[in-house]
CSV table of C-alpha atoms in Angstrom, one decimal:
chain,number,residue,atom,x,y,z
A,1,MET,CA,95.2,125.6,102.0
A,2,SER,CA,92.5,127.3,104.0
A,3,GLY,CA,91.0,124.0,105.1
A,4,PHE,CA,89.6,120.7,103.8
A,5,SER,CA,85.9,121.6,103.6
A,6,HIS,CA,86.1,121.0,99.8
A,7,ILE,CA,87.1,117.4,100.3
A,8,PHE,CA,85.3,116.7,103.5
A,9,PRO,CA,81.7,117.2,102.2
A,10,THR,CA,78.8,117.0,104.7
A,11,HIS,CA,77.5,113.8,103.1
A,12,ALA,CA,80.8,112.1,104.0
A,13,ILE,CA,80.4,112.5,107.7
A,14,VAL,CA,79.3,109.3,109.5
A,15,SER,CA,78.5,107.4,106.4
A,16,PRO,CA,78.5,103.6,105.9
A,17,ALA,CA,81.0,101.5,103.9
A,18,GLU,CA,84.1,102.8,102.3
A,19,PRO,CA,84.3,102.7,98.5
A,20,GLY,CA,85.6,99.3,97.6
A,21,THR,CA,84.5,97.4,100.7
A,22,VAL,CA,83.0,94.0,100.1
A,23,SER,CA,80.8,91.7,102.2
A,24,VAL,CA,82.2,89.2,104.7
A,25,GLY,CA,82.6,85.8,103.2
A,26,LYS,CA,84.5,86.8,100.1
A,27,SER,CA,87.9,85.2,99.5
A,28,ARG,CA,90.8,87.7,99.7
A,29,LYS,CA,91.5,87.2,96.1
A,30,GLN,CA,87.8,88.0,95.3
A,31,ALA,CA,87.8,90.9,97.7
A,32,GLY,CA,90.9,92.3,96.2
A,33,PHE,CA,89.5,92.2,92.7
A,34,MET,CA,86.2,93.7,93.7
A,35,ASP,CA,87.9,96.4,95.8
A,36,VAL,CA,89.9,97.5,92.7
A,37,LYS,CA,86.8,97.3,90.4
A,38,LEU,CA,84.5,99.3,92.9
A,39,ASN,CA,87.2,101.9,93.5
A,40,VAL,CA,87.6,102.4,89.7
A,41,VAL,CA,83.9,103.0,89.4
A,42,PHE,CA,83.8,105.3,92.3
A,43,TRP,CA,86.5,107.7,91.0
A,44,GLN,CA,85.3,107.5,87.3
A,45,GLU,CA,81.9,108.6,88.4
A,46,LYS,CA,83.4,111.4,90.5
A,47,TRP,CA,85.1,112.8,87.4
A,48,GLU,CA,82.1,112.3,85.1
A,49,ARG,CA,79.8,114.2,87.6
A,50,GLY,CA,82.3,116.9,88.0
A,51,GLU,CA,82.7,116.3,91.7
A,52,THR,CA,86.3,117.6,91.8
A,53,GLY,CA,86.3,119.8,94.9
A,54,PHE,CA,89.5,118.1,95.8
A,55,HIS,CA,91.3,119.8,92.9
A,56,GLU,CA,93.5,122.7,93.8
A,57,PRO,CA,94.0,125.5,91.2
A,58,GLN,CA,97.6,126.2,92.2
A,59,ALA,CA,100.6,124.2,93.4
A,60,ASN,CA,100.3,122.9,96.9
A,61,PRO,CA,102.4,124.9,99.4
A,62,LEU,CA,103.5,121.7,101.1
A,63,LEU,CA,105.2,120.6,97.9
A,64,THR,CA,106.8,124.0,97.2
A,65,ARG,CA,108.1,124.1,100.8
A,66,HIS,CA,109.4,120.6,101.1
A,67,ILE,CA,110.5,119.2,97.7
A,68,GLY,CA,114.0,120.3,98.5
A,69,ALA,CA,114.2,117.8,101.3
A,70,LEU,CA,114.4,115.1,98.7
A,71,ASP,CA,117.7,116.5,97.5
A,72,LEU,CA,116.9,115.5,93.9
A,73,PRO,CA,119.4,116.5,91.1
A,74,ALA,CA,118.4,119.0,88.5
A,75,GLY,CA,116.3,117.4,85.8
A,76,ALA,CA,115.3,114.4,87.9
A,77,ARG,CA,112.3,112.2,86.9
A,78,ILE,CA,109.5,112.5,89.4
A,79,PHE,CA,106.5,110.2,89.5
A,80,VAL,CA,103.1,111.6,90.7
A,81,PRO,CA,100.6,108.7,91.2
A,82,LEU,CA,96.9,109.3,90.9
A,83,CYS,CA,97.7,112.8,89.8
A,84,GLY,CA,94.3,114.0,88.6
A,85,MET,CA,94.8,117.4,86.9
A,86,SER,CA,97.1,118.7,89.7
A,87,GLN,CA,98.9,121.9,89.2
A,88,ASP,CA,101.7,120.5,91.2
A,89,MET,CA,102.9,118.8,88.0
A,90,VAL,CA,103.1,122.1,86.3
A,91,TRP,CA,105.1,123.6,89.2
A,92,LEU,CA,107.5,120.6,89.2
A,93,ALA,CA,108.0,120.9,85.4
A,94,GLU,CA,108.7,124.6,85.8
A,95,GLN,CA,111.4,123.7,88.3
A,96,GLY,CA,113.1,121.7,85.6
A,97,PHE,CA,111.9,118.2,86.6
A,98,HIS,CA,110.6,115.6,84.2
A,99,VAL,CA,107.2,114.7,85.5
A,100,THR,CA,105.3,111.5,84.9
A,101,GLY,CA,101.7,111.1,86.3
A,102,CYS,CA,99.3,108.3,86.4
A,103,GLU,CA,95.6,109.1,86.5
A,104,LEU,CA,92.5,106.8,86.3
A,105,SER,CA,90.3,109.3,84.5
A,106,ASP,CA,90.8,110.1,80.9
A,107,ILE,CA,88.6,113.1,81.5
A,108,ALA,CA,91.0,114.5,84.1
A,109,VAL,CA,94.1,114.1,81.8
A,110,ARG,CA,92.4,115.8,78.8
A,111,ARG,CA,91.2,118.6,80.9
A,112,PHE,CA,94.7,119.1,82.4
A,113,PHE,CA,96.2,119.6,78.9
A,114,ILE,CA,93.2,121.7,77.7
A,115,ASP,CA,93.5,124.0,80.7
A,116,LEU,CA,97.2,124.5,79.8
A,117,GLY,CA,96.3,125.3,76.2
A,118,ILE,CA,98.6,122.4,75.0
A,119,THR,CA,97.8,119.6,72.5
A,120,PRO,CA,99.7,116.5,73.8
A,121,ASP,CA,100.9,113.6,71.8
A,122,ILE,CA,98.7,110.6,72.6
A,123,VAL,CA,99.8,106.9,72.3
A,124,ASP,CA,98.0,103.8,73.4
A,125,VAL,CA,100.3,101.5,75.4
A,126,GLY,CA,98.4,98.3,76.3
A,127,PRO,CA,95.5,99.1,78.6
A,128,LEU,CA,96.8,102.6,79.3
A,129,ARG,CA,96.9,105.8,77.2
A,130,CYS,CA,100.0,108.0,77.4
A,131,PHE,CA,99.6,111.8,77.0
A,132,SER,CA,102.8,113.8,76.7
A,133,ALA,CA,104.0,117.3,76.0
A,134,GLY,CA,107.2,118.9,77.0
A,135,ASN,CA,108.5,117.4,80.2
A,136,ILE,CA,105.1,116.2,81.4
A,137,ARG,CA,103.9,112.8,80.6
A,138,ILE,CA,100.6,111.3,82.0
A,139,PHE,CA,99.4,107.6,81.7
A,140,ALA,CA,95.6,107.5,81.8
A,141,GLY,CA,94.3,104.3,83.2
A,142,ASN,CA,94.5,102.0,86.2
A,143,ILE,CA,97.7,102.4,88.0
A,144,PHE,CA,97.8,98.6,88.7
A,145,ASP,CA,98.1,98.2,85.0
A,146,LEU,CA,101.3,100.3,84.9
A,147,THR,CA,104.6,98.4,84.7
A,148,PRO,CA,108.2,99.3,85.4
A,149,ASP,CA,109.0,99.0,81.7
A,150,LEU,CA,106.3,101.5,80.7
A,151,LEU,CA,107.1,103.9,83.5
A,152,GLY,CA,110.9,103.8,83.1
A,153,PRO,CA,113.4,104.8,85.8
A,154,MET,CA,112.2,107.4,88.3
A,155,GLY,CA,114.4,109.6,90.6
A,156,GLY,CA,111.6,110.5,93.1
A,157,ILE,CA,108.0,110.2,94.0
A,158,TYR,CA,105.5,112.9,95.1
A,159,ASP,CA,102.3,111.5,96.6
A,160,ARG,CA,99.9,114.1,97.9
A,161,ALA,CA,96.5,112.5,97.0
A,162,ALA,CA,97.1,108.9,96.1
A,163,LEU,CA,97.6,107.0,99.4
A,164,ILE,CA,94.9,108.9,101.2
A,165,ALA,CA,92.5,108.2,98.3
A,166,LEU,CA,92.4,104.5,98.8
A,167,PRO,CA,90.6,102.3,101.4
A,168,GLU,CA,93.0,100.2,103.5
A,169,ASP,CA,93.3,97.0,101.5
A,170,LEU,CA,94.0,98.9,98.3
A,171,ARG,CA,96.4,101.2,100.2
A,172,ARG,CA,98.5,98.1,101.1
A,173,ALA,CA,98.3,96.8,97.5
A,174,TYR,CA,99.2,100.3,96.1
A,175,ALA,CA,102.2,100.7,98.4
A,176,ALA,CA,103.6,97.3,97.3
A,177,HIS,CA,102.9,98.1,93.6
A,178,LEU,CA,104.5,101.5,93.9
A,179,LEU,CA,107.7,99.9,95.3
A,180,SER,CA,107.6,97.4,92.4
A,181,LEU,CA,107.3,100.2,89.9
A,182,THR,CA,110.2,102.5,91.1
A,183,GLY,CA,112.1,100.7,93.7
A,184,PRO,CA,113.0,102.6,96.8
A,185,VAL,CA,113.5,106.2,95.6
A,186,PRO,CA,113.2,109.4,97.7
A,187,GLU,CA,109.5,110.3,98.2
A,188,LEU,CA,107.6,113.2,99.6
A,189,LEU,CA,104.3,111.9,101.0
A,190,VAL,CA,101.4,113.9,102.4
A,191,THR,CA,98.8,112.1,104.7
A,192,LEU,CA,95.9,113.0,106.9
A,193,ASP,CA,95.3,111.7,110.5
A,194,TYR,CA,91.9,111.8,112.0
A,195,ASP,CA,89.2,109.6,113.7
A,196,GLN,CA,88.2,107.3,110.8
A,197,SER,CA,84.9,106.5,112.5
A,198,CYS,CA,83.7,110.0,111.9
A,199,LEU,CA,84.2,109.8,108.1
A,200,LYS,CA,84.0,107.0,105.6
A,201,GLY,CA,86.5,108.7,103.3
A,202,PRO,CA,88.0,109.5,100.8
A,203,PRO,CA,90.2,111.1,101.9
A,204,PHE,CA,91.2,108.4,104.4
A,205,SER,CA,93.1,108.7,107.6
A,206,VAL,CA,96.6,107.1,107.3
A,207,ARG,CA,98.4,106.6,110.6
A,208,GLU,CA,102.2,106.4,111.1
A,209,THR,CA,101.9,102.8,112.2
A,210,PHE,CA,100.4,101.9,108.8
A,211,LEU,CA,103.2,103.8,107.0
A,212,ARG,CA,105.9,101.9,108.9
A,213,GLU,CA,104.2,98.6,108.2
A,214,CYS,CA,104.0,99.3,104.4
A,215,TYR,CA,107.3,101.2,103.9
A,216,GLY,CA,109.5,100.5,106.9
A,217,LEU,CA,111.6,97.8,105.3
A,218,ALA,CA,112.5,100.0,102.3
A,219,TYR,CA,112.6,103.5,103.8
A,220,ALA,CA,113.5,105.6,106.8
A,221,LEU,CA,110.5,107.8,107.5
A,222,THR,CA,110.9,111.4,108.7
A,223,ILE,CA,108.0,113.8,109.5
A,224,LEU,CA,108.8,117.2,108.0
A,225,GLU,CA,105.7,119.1,109.0
A,226,SER,CA,102.5,118.4,110.9
A,227,ARG,CA,99.7,120.9,111.1
A,228,ALA,CA,96.1,121.1,112.2
A,229,VAL,CA,93.6,121.5,109.3
A,230,GLU,CA,91.4,124.5,109.8
A,231,GLY,CA,87.9,123.4,110.5
A,232,GLY,CA,88.7,119.8,111.0
A,233,LEU,CA,85.9,117.3,110.3
A,234,LYS,CA,83.4,120.1,110.1
A,235,GLY,CA,83.6,120.6,113.8
A,236,ARG,CA,83.3,116.9,114.6
A,237,GLY,CA,87.0,116.2,115.3
A,238,PRO,CA,90.5,117.4,114.6
A,239,VAL,CA,92.5,116.6,111.5
A,240,SER,CA,96.2,116.8,111.1
A,241,GLU,CA,98.0,117.0,107.7
A,242,ASN,CA,101.4,115.5,107.8
A,243,VAL,CA,104.3,115.7,105.4
A,244,TRP,CA,106.7,112.8,105.3
A,245,ARG,CA,110.1,112.2,103.7
A,246,LEU,CA,110.8,108.7,102.8
A,247,SER,CA,114.5,108.0,102.4
A,248,PRO,CA,115.7,104.8,100.8
A,249,LEU,CA,117.5,102.5,103.3
A,250,PRO,CA,120.9,101.2,102.2
A,251,PRO,CA,120.7,97.5,100.9
A,252,PRO,CA,121.4,94.9,103.7
A,253,SER,CA,125.0,93.8,103.8
């Protein structure tokens, strides 16, 4: 990737509240509900307006370089949360993995299969809609409506754009929900680290301390690669892109 100018637009620099923030005085329960609702509206409108500069037309090189670090068996089932219409799923399927994505936008899921020239099978499953063709399956709808029974057992997780897409309160809820969906399984996680005061996000800065708070009881975290993003925050500060391997810890004796 030659830089993050496509996902750090000028209007995002030094802006006010994050998507999903609520006024002081709301209860945590109210705030959590409103965070989810506002975040859903934010991303639905992005897709409806075609503001998809974050989409990459080919598999991400961080994935192709580091997926082997998970040591997954041939044919393993990999979950790709908040997948958009990512070509990473195509690449993973071409490697023989069975890929399951979850994406809020029905528009994104339909475009994904149209671009591949494939007509998927479509089944409504509760509040979600499941699109499937070959060894790719995508649930369209809110990831918080996805259940372990619907998802089925997974052998690994690839998260390049989910954790960094969510404001902090939702990140914590997402991390807990992800663990409830899959249990601790090997995960390849990509994060960004920068001065959050310079950018409202998304994408959001996610520090190592946050990762250890959310995942440290279930996983050993190992950084596989860290690199400076060319151009940073449009010259207003540096950005590092970090690749993490999350390895399940053995159960306590």
